[in-house]
Amino acid sequence: MSIKTFDQMAAAGEFPLIGFNAAGLGNNPYVDAITTASLDTHYRTIAPRGHQPDYIKSYAGGLNGKPFAARLPFAGERIAILDGAGGFSLRQGYVEEIRKAIRHVHSWGGYCLLDMHNYARWYVRASGPVAGRTVQSFGGGYALWTAIGAPDCPVDYPLLARIWTAIVQKFKDEPGVLGYGLMNEPHNAGTKADGGVNVEALWTANAQRLINAVRTEDSQHFITVAGNAFSTALHWPARSDALKNLTDPADRLLYEAHQYPDKEGGGGGKWTVASESVSYRDRVADWRPYVDWLKANGKRGIAGEFGGPDHVPGMRTYFTELHKYFDANHILRFQWLAGPGDDDDAPNGMDRNDGTLKPNTRSLMARIGNTTTAYGPR
């Protein structure tokens, strides 16, 4: 089985079109604000573990090295140890766990998009519940969710840029890296107070700073920039239009949108109505505002998250038609969610705890290994 490095894959014009989100490493980030999180106790990995199946083999075992992609969420709070004085160091043990995951995915022919799964926020230790704020409790301690750049958050965007530079230094030479997802799903909190700042405005104003930070170390790999309002594809032109002014000297910038079909496209994948049916034409159309925006502005993009349970009426047709739409536009897509940690009946889960695939992977598995010479739309 011959597996290319990223540079070889790019030179051959064989960019993967099919991928999935690989669970585990980003789980329960609030724990790190209270204590040091531990692998297998507080979070998981898709790298080989003696007590769990090889989930990557379940997807790629029959590909004979053909390329695919895995979006690999990780927790900023876990990788960066803050010193309280504006500095930080990287947690080496966690860095190596990420590296093992990258190398395992690549051993089957895959390339990882490293996704800081932080929602433009950072958990910090708190003394107790805070009225009107998101606070998690664990082991007798509390963690307050703060907005990056807010007065009560220890991380601002200049510091985040330095953290990203350090992360890129660690992983840029890994042959199985596809790129860097700068931030997952920036969004304003609505009824939840956010430290007196507009999270989406801060993200829009500072995304270029993070691009520049990555490019000081790496001019080869892709960078993905997530849209506002949880990266919604449906409302992209209204909430994320200002991101069109971003520039990348390496010309490998990809925008990232997410969209789930539950609650008529407004449910975010929660599937709180178990008996809900899906109008597949309408739900595929939810992606068009984003893709049309990319076309109108001469940009390229990916579908960072989509998914749902196979048993929902209309879902199988939705998956089939959505993949056809992405295929026609050369859009790299990542279904949510593969790997360890979820119950077998989790609505968006793609596999079971024994490693077998669920029916909602049919359309993806029919295409995994497909490539394009360049990402679109085009």
Short mmCIF file of C-alpha atoms in Angstrom, two decimals:
data_model
loop_
_atom_site.label_atom_id
_atom_site.label_comp_id
_atom_site.label_asym_id
_atom_site.label_seq_id
_atom_site.Cartn_x
_atom_site.Cartn_y
_atom_site.Cartn_z
CA MET A 1 0.00 0.00 0.00
CA SER A 2 1.62 3.23 -1.20
CA ILE A 3 0.67 6.31 0.81
CA LYS A 4 1.73 9.79 -0.24
CA THR A 5 2.92 12.61 1.96
CA PHE A 6 0.85 15.79 1.83
CA ASP A 7 3.36 17.37 -0.55
CA GLN A 8 3.27 14.35 -2.85
CA MET A 9 -0.52 14.25 -2.76
CA ALA A 10 -0.74 17.96 -3.58
CA ALA A 11 1.79 17.66 -6.40
CA ALA A 12 -0.22 14.80 -7.88
CA GLY A 13 -3.44 16.80 -7.66
CA GLU A 14 -5.20 14.14 -5.60
CA PHE A 15 -6.92 16.16 -2.88
CA PRO A 16 -9.42 14.09 -0.87
CA LEU A 17 -13.09 14.99 -1.21
CA ILE A 18 -14.48 12.71 1.49
CA GLY A 19 -13.89 12.86 5.22
CA PHE A 20 -15.31 12.54 8.69
CA ASN A 21 -14.87 14.16 12.08
CA ALA A 22 -12.79 11.93 14.35
CA ALA A 23 -14.02 12.03 17.93
CA GLY A 24 -12.29 12.06 21.23
CA LEU A 25 -9.33 14.37 21.70
CA GLY A 26 -11.43 17.50 22.18
CA ASN A 27 -13.94 16.02 24.62
CA ASN A 28 -14.75 17.75 27.94
CA PRO A 29 -12.40 20.76 27.66
CA TYR A 30 -13.78 22.29 30.86
CA VAL A 31 -11.99 19.59 32.88
CA ASP A 32 -8.65 21.22 32.08
CA ALA A 33 -9.69 24.44 33.80
CA ILE A 34 -10.14 22.45 37.01
CA THR A 35 -7.57 19.66 36.84
CA THR A 36 -5.34 17.90 34.31
CA ALA A 37 -7.55 15.81 32.04
CA SER A 38 -6.52 12.22 31.39
CA LEU A 39 -6.79 10.11 28.25
CA ASP A 40 -9.44 7.37 28.50
CA THR A 41 -10.94 9.04 31.56
CA HIS A 42 -11.92 12.52 30.37
CA TYR A 43 -11.28 12.26 26.64
CA ARG A 44 -10.59 9.64 23.98
CA THR A 45 -8.54 9.15 20.82
CA ILE A 46 -8.89 7.40 17.48
CA ALA A 47 -5.26 6.28 17.73
CA PRO A 48 -4.87 2.57 18.54
CA ARG A 49 -5.83 1.57 22.09
CA GLY A 50 -5.91 -2.02 23.26
CA HIS A 51 -9.43 -1.72 24.65
CA GLN A 52 -11.12 -0.26 21.57
CA PRO A 53 -11.44 -1.17 17.88
CA ASP A 54 -9.49 0.51 15.10
CA TYR A 55 -12.16 2.94 13.97
CA ILE A 56 -10.05 4.28 11.10
CA LYS A 57 -9.70 0.77 9.67
CA SER A 58 -13.50 0.55 9.62
CA TYR A 59 -13.60 3.44 7.14
CA ALA A 60 -10.35 3.05 5.22
CA GLY A 61 -9.53 -0.65 5.41
CA GLY A 62 -10.62 -1.29 1.84
CA LEU A 63 -9.11 1.80 0.23
CA ASN A 64 -5.61 0.46 -0.39
CA GLY A 65 -4.13 3.84 0.49
CA LYS A 66 -6.52 6.05 -1.46
CA PRO A 67 -6.74 9.46 0.23
CA PHE A 68 -9.43 10.57 2.63
CA ALA A 69 -9.62 13.31 5.24
CA ALA A 70 -10.29 13.44 8.98
CA ARG A 71 -11.17 16.58 10.89
CA LEU A 72 -9.46 16.17 14.24
CA PRO A 73 -10.99 18.33 16.99
CA PHE A 74 -8.70 19.26 19.89
CA ALA A 75 -9.12 21.48 22.94
CA GLY A 76 -7.20 24.73 23.24
CA GLU A 77 -7.42 24.53 27.03
CA ARG A 78 -5.73 21.12 26.89
CA ILE A 79 -2.89 21.91 24.51
CA ALA A 80 -1.89 25.31 25.92
CA ILE A 81 -0.82 25.67 29.56
CA LEU A 82 -1.24 29.35 30.46
CA ASP A 83 1.21 30.88 32.94
CA GLY A 84 -1.13 33.64 34.13
CA ALA A 85 1.17 36.37 32.88
CA GLY A 86 0.36 36.35 29.17
CA GLY A 87 2.59 33.41 28.34
CA PHE A 88 2.06 29.70 27.76
CA SER A 89 3.68 26.39 27.02
CA LEU A 90 2.32 23.46 25.05
CA ARG A 91 1.37 20.31 26.95
CA GLN A 92 3.80 17.85 25.44
CA GLY A 93 1.86 14.73 26.37
CA TYR A 94 -1.24 16.02 24.57
CA VAL A 95 0.83 17.11 21.58
CA GLU A 96 2.09 13.56 21.26
CA GLU A 97 -1.43 12.13 21.55
CA ILE A 98 -2.48 14.35 18.64
CA ARG A 99 0.61 13.26 16.72
CA LYS A 100 -0.24 9.59 17.25
CA ALA A 101 -3.74 10.22 15.92
CA ILE A 102 -2.38 12.02 12.84
CA ARG A 103 0.06 9.22 12.12
CA HIS A 104 -2.56 6.53 12.57
CA VAL A 105 -4.96 8.25 10.18
CA HIS A 106 -2.12 8.68 7.68
CA SER A 107 -1.12 5.02 7.99
CA TRP A 108 -4.46 4.25 6.31
CA GLY A 109 -4.05 6.98 3.66
CA GLY A 110 -5.77 9.86 5.45
CA TYR A 111 -4.87 13.49 6.11
CA CYS A 112 -5.90 15.41 9.24
CA LEU A 113 -7.36 18.88 9.56
CA LEU A 114 -6.39 20.01 13.06
CA ASP A 115 -9.47 21.73 14.46
CA MET A 116 -9.30 23.97 17.54
CA HIS A 117 -12.78 23.11 18.79
CA ASN A 118 -13.24 26.11 21.08
CA TYR A 119 -16.19 28.12 19.73
CA ALA A 120 -14.07 31.32 20.14
CA ARG A 121 -14.14 30.68 23.88
CA TRP A 122 -11.91 29.41 26.69
CA TYR A 123 -12.79 27.68 29.94
CA VAL A 124 -11.29 29.17 33.11
CA ARG A 125 -11.51 28.08 36.72
CA ALA A 126 -14.37 29.65 38.68
CA SER A 127 -15.25 29.66 42.37
CA GLY A 128 -18.83 28.59 41.70
CA PRO A 129 -21.86 29.14 39.47
CA VAL A 130 -22.10 32.54 37.76
CA ALA A 131 -25.57 33.94 37.07
CA GLY A 132 -26.40 34.14 33.37
CA ARG A 133 -23.16 32.43 32.29
CA THR A 134 -22.22 28.96 31.10
CA VAL A 135 -20.46 27.16 33.96
CA GLN A 136 -19.51 23.48 34.06
CA SER A 137 -18.93 21.62 37.32
CA PHE A 138 -16.55 18.71 37.75
CA GLY A 139 -15.03 17.00 40.78
CA GLY A 140 -16.13 19.75 43.11
CA GLY A 141 -14.68 22.49 40.90
CA TYR A 142 -16.18 24.89 38.39
CA ALA A 143 -15.20 26.12 34.92
CA LEU A 144 -16.55 29.35 33.41
CA TRP A 145 -16.86 29.64 29.62
CA THR A 146 -15.31 32.98 28.63
CA ALA A 147 -15.14 34.67 25.22
CA ILE A 148 -11.67 35.00 23.71
CA GLY A 149 -10.80 38.70 23.84
CA ALA A 150 -13.21 39.50 26.70
CA PRO A 151 -11.88 41.12 29.90
CA ASP A 152 -12.54 37.97 31.95
CA CYS A 153 -10.80 35.63 29.48
CA PRO A 154 -7.06 34.91 29.91
CA VAL A 155 -6.70 34.48 26.13
CA ASP A 156 -6.89 37.34 23.65
CA TYR A 157 -6.27 37.08 19.93
CA PRO A 158 -2.60 38.13 20.02
CA LEU A 159 -1.99 35.31 22.51
CA LEU A 160 -4.07 32.89 20.45
CA ALA A 161 -1.96 33.77 17.42
CA ARG A 162 1.18 32.84 19.35
CA ILE A 163 -0.44 29.59 20.48
CA TRP A 164 -1.25 28.74 16.87
CA THR A 165 2.32 29.50 15.80
CA ALA A 166 3.59 27.06 18.42
CA ILE A 167 1.08 24.39 17.36
CA VAL A 168 2.09 24.71 13.71
CA GLN A 169 5.76 24.39 14.67
CA LYS A 170 4.94 21.03 16.25
CA PHE A 171 2.95 19.54 13.38
CA LYS A 172 3.97 21.19 10.10
CA ASP A 173 6.40 18.41 9.18
CA GLU A 174 3.93 15.58 9.74
CA PRO A 175 3.25 14.02 6.30
CA GLY A 176 -0.37 13.34 7.27
CA VAL A 177 -1.40 16.91 8.07
CA LEU A 178 -3.94 18.46 5.68
CA GLY A 179 -4.19 21.82 7.41
CA TYR A 180 -5.29 23.90 10.36
CA GLY A 181 -8.84 24.76 11.38
CA LEU A 182 -8.30 28.01 13.25
CA MET A 183 -11.51 27.92 15.31
CA ASN A 184 -14.68 25.87 15.50
CA GLU A 185 -18.07 27.63 15.28
CA PRO A 186 -17.59 31.21 16.52
CA HIS A 187 -20.94 32.53 17.71
CA ASN A 188 -22.66 35.08 19.89
CA ALA A 189 -24.33 33.49 22.87
CA GLY A 190 -27.78 35.07 22.60
CA THR A 191 -29.30 35.01 26.06
CA LYS A 192 -26.01 34.01 27.72
CA ALA A 193 -23.77 36.92 28.74
CA ASP A 194 -20.41 36.91 26.94
CA GLY A 195 -18.21 39.16 29.04
CA GLY A 196 -19.45 42.31 27.34
CA VAL A 197 -18.01 41.55 23.89
CA ASN A 198 -19.40 40.69 20.47
CA VAL A 199 -17.78 37.33 19.80
CA GLU A 200 -18.56 37.30 16.09
CA ALA A 201 -17.20 40.81 15.55
CA LEU A 202 -14.00 39.89 17.39
CA TRP A 203 -13.61 36.75 15.30
CA THR A 204 -14.13 38.64 12.04
CA ALA A 205 -11.60 41.29 13.07
CA ASN A 206 -8.93 38.80 14.17
CA ALA A 207 -9.10 35.83 11.79
CA GLN A 208 -6.47 37.47 9.57
CA ARG A 209 -4.11 37.70 12.55
CA LEU A 210 -4.35 33.94 12.99
CA ILE A 211 -3.81 33.27 9.28
CA ASN A 212 -0.68 35.40 9.40
CA ALA A 213 0.55 33.55 12.49
CA VAL A 214 0.23 30.18 10.75
CA ARG A 215 1.96 31.45 7.64
CA THR A 216 5.04 32.55 9.58
CA GLU A 217 5.73 28.83 10.01
CA ASP A 218 3.94 26.96 7.22
CA SER A 219 3.21 28.01 3.65
CA GLN A 220 2.18 24.57 2.41
CA HIS A 221 -0.88 23.31 4.25
CA PHE A 222 -4.46 24.51 4.09
CA ILE A 223 -6.02 26.92 6.57
CA THR A 224 -9.75 26.81 7.22
CA VAL A 225 -11.67 29.80 8.56
CA ALA A 226 -15.04 29.06 10.13
CA GLY A 227 -18.03 31.33 9.64
CA ASN A 228 -20.00 33.08 12.35
CA ALA A 229 -23.27 31.92 13.94
CA PHE A 230 -21.96 28.38 14.44
CA SER A 231 -20.61 28.54 10.86
CA THR A 232 -24.14 28.17 9.48
CA ALA A 233 -24.24 27.71 5.72
CA LEU A 234 -27.85 28.87 5.53
CA HIS A 235 -27.12 32.31 7.01
CA TRP A 236 -23.56 32.68 5.76
CA PRO A 237 -24.10 35.79 3.59
CA ALA A 238 -25.80 37.64 6.45
CA ARG A 239 -23.43 36.64 9.25
CA SER A 240 -20.06 35.94 7.60
CA ASP A 241 -19.84 38.20 4.55
CA ALA A 242 -17.05 40.35 6.03
CA LEU A 243 -14.74 37.33 6.03
CA LYS A 244 -14.44 37.69 2.25
CA ASN A 245 -11.67 40.25 2.80
CA LEU A 246 -9.26 37.70 4.29
CA THR A 247 -6.06 37.01 2.36
CA ASP A 248 -3.61 34.14 2.32
CA PRO A 249 -0.17 34.56 0.73
CA ALA A 250 -0.01 30.79 0.19
CA ASP A 251 -3.40 30.74 -1.61
CA ARG A 252 -4.55 27.74 0.40
CA LEU A 253 -7.33 29.37 2.38
CA LEU A 254 -10.60 27.46 2.66
CA TYR A 255 -13.76 28.76 4.30
CA GLU A 256 -15.65 26.36 6.55
CA ALA A 257 -19.42 26.06 6.95
CA HIS A 258 -21.58 23.66 8.98
CA GLN A 259 -25.24 22.74 8.50
CA TYR A 260 -27.51 20.07 9.97
CA PRO A 261 -30.96 19.18 8.63
CA ASP A 262 -32.92 18.87 11.89
CA LYS A 263 -35.61 21.42 12.81
CA GLU A 264 -35.77 22.61 9.21
CA GLY A 265 -32.07 23.44 9.19
CA GLY A 266 -32.10 25.29 12.51
CA GLY A 267 -31.43 22.48 14.97
CA GLY A 268 -27.66 22.18 14.88
CA GLY A 269 -27.74 18.39 14.89
CA LYS A 270 -29.37 18.00 18.31
CA TRP A 271 -32.32 15.94 16.98
CA THR A 272 -34.54 16.78 19.94
CA VAL A 273 -37.59 15.65 17.94
CA ALA A 274 -37.02 11.93 17.44
CA SER A 275 -39.90 11.52 14.97
CA GLU A 276 -38.87 14.43 12.76
CA SER A 277 -38.82 13.92 9.00
CA VAL A 278 -36.49 15.68 6.57
CA SER A 279 -37.44 17.51 3.39
CA TYR A 280 -34.30 16.60 1.50
CA ARG A 281 -34.67 19.23 -1.24
CA ASP A 282 -35.03 22.04 1.29
CA ARG A 283 -32.22 20.79 3.48
CA VAL A 284 -29.77 20.41 0.60
CA ALA A 285 -30.81 23.92 -0.45
CA ASP A 286 -29.69 25.16 2.99
CA TRP A 287 -26.11 24.84 1.73
CA ARG A 288 -26.66 26.99 -1.35
CA PRO A 289 -26.29 30.44 0.28
CA TYR A 290 -22.78 29.46 1.37
CA VAL A 291 -21.72 27.81 -1.88
CA ASP A 292 -23.21 30.64 -3.94
CA TRP A 293 -21.30 33.14 -1.75
CA LEU A 294 -18.07 31.25 -2.41
CA LYS A 295 -18.73 31.38 -6.15
CA ALA A 296 -19.67 35.06 -6.14
CA ASN A 297 -16.51 36.02 -4.26
CA GLY A 298 -14.06 33.69 -5.97
CA LYS A 299 -13.43 31.71 -2.78
CA ARG A 300 -13.05 28.02 -1.95
CA GLY A 301 -14.62 26.20 0.95
CA ILE A 302 -15.37 23.00 2.80
CA ALA A 303 -18.31 21.47 4.63
CA GLY A 304 -16.85 20.99 8.09
CA GLU A 305 -19.88 19.31 9.67
CA PHE A 306 -23.09 17.65 8.53
CA GLY A 307 -24.89 14.52 9.62
CA GLY A 308 -27.91 12.86 11.14
CA PRO A 309 -29.54 9.51 11.94
CA ASP A 310 -30.35 7.11 9.13
CA HIS A 311 -33.80 6.18 10.45
CA VAL A 312 -35.28 9.68 10.05
CA PRO A 313 -37.69 9.77 7.07
CA GLY A 314 -36.02 11.47 4.13
CA MET A 315 -32.49 11.24 5.57
CA ARG A 316 -31.11 8.64 3.17
CA THR A 317 -32.21 10.71 0.19
CA TYR A 318 -30.78 13.82 1.89
CA PHE A 319 -27.36 12.20 2.23
CA THR A 320 -27.41 10.99 -1.38
CA GLU A 321 -28.45 14.35 -2.83
CA LEU A 322 -26.13 16.35 -0.57
CA HIS A 323 -23.13 14.31 -1.67
CA LYS A 324 -24.13 14.81 -5.30
CA TYR A 325 -24.26 18.57 -4.70
CA PHE A 326 -20.85 18.59 -3.01
CA ASP A 327 -19.40 16.36 -5.75
CA ALA A 328 -20.58 18.74 -8.46
CA ASN A 329 -18.91 21.65 -6.65
CA HIS A 330 -15.69 19.86 -5.61
CA ILE A 331 -16.40 20.50 -1.93
CA LEU A 332 -14.43 18.60 0.70
CA ARG A 333 -16.88 17.39 3.34
CA PHE A 334 -16.62 15.95 6.85
CA GLN A 335 -19.55 13.99 8.29
CA TRP A 336 -20.11 14.18 12.07
CA LEU A 337 -19.17 11.97 14.04
CA ALA A 338 -16.82 8.96 13.88
CA GLY A 339 -14.84 7.27 16.60
CA PRO A 340 -15.03 6.49 20.31
CA GLY A 341 -17.03 8.01 23.13
CA ASP A 342 -20.67 8.14 22.03
CA ASP A 343 -23.44 5.65 22.73
CA ASP A 344 -24.40 3.38 19.85
CA ASP A 345 -27.72 5.23 19.47
CA ALA A 346 -26.21 8.74 19.32
CA PRO A 347 -28.17 10.43 16.50
CA ASN A 348 -25.15 11.74 14.62
CA GLY A 349 -22.86 8.82 15.41
CA MET A 350 -21.41 7.09 12.36
CA ASP A 351 -20.20 3.91 14.06
CA ARG A 352 -20.82 1.67 17.05
CA ASN A 353 -18.56 0.92 19.99
CA ASP A 354 -17.50 -2.33 18.31
CA GLY A 355 -16.23 -0.34 15.31
CA THR A 356 -18.93 -1.39 12.85
CA LEU A 357 -20.41 1.35 10.69
CA LYS A 358 -23.99 2.56 10.97
CA PRO A 359 -26.34 2.90 7.97
CA ASN A 360 -25.92 6.70 7.86
CA THR A 361 -22.44 6.18 6.38
CA ARG A 362 -23.68 4.53 3.16
CA SER A 363 -23.42 7.55 0.88
CA LEU A 364 -20.08 8.59 2.34
CA MET A 365 -18.59 5.10 2.07
CA ALA A 366 -19.71 4.85 -1.56
CA ARG A 367 -17.41 7.81 -2.28
CA ILE A 368 -14.55 7.60 0.20
CA GLY A 369 -11.26 7.68 -1.68
CA ASN A 370 -12.57 10.09 -4.33
CA THR A 371 -10.33 13.06 -5.10
CA THR A 372 -10.23 16.37 -6.95
CA THR A 373 -7.40 18.28 -8.59
CA ALA A 374 -8.48 21.44 -6.74
CA TYR A 375 -11.12 22.33 -4.18
CA GLY A 376 -14.12 24.31 -5.28
CA PRO A 377 -16.69 25.40 -5.93
CA ARG A 378 -15.76 25.51 -9.59
#
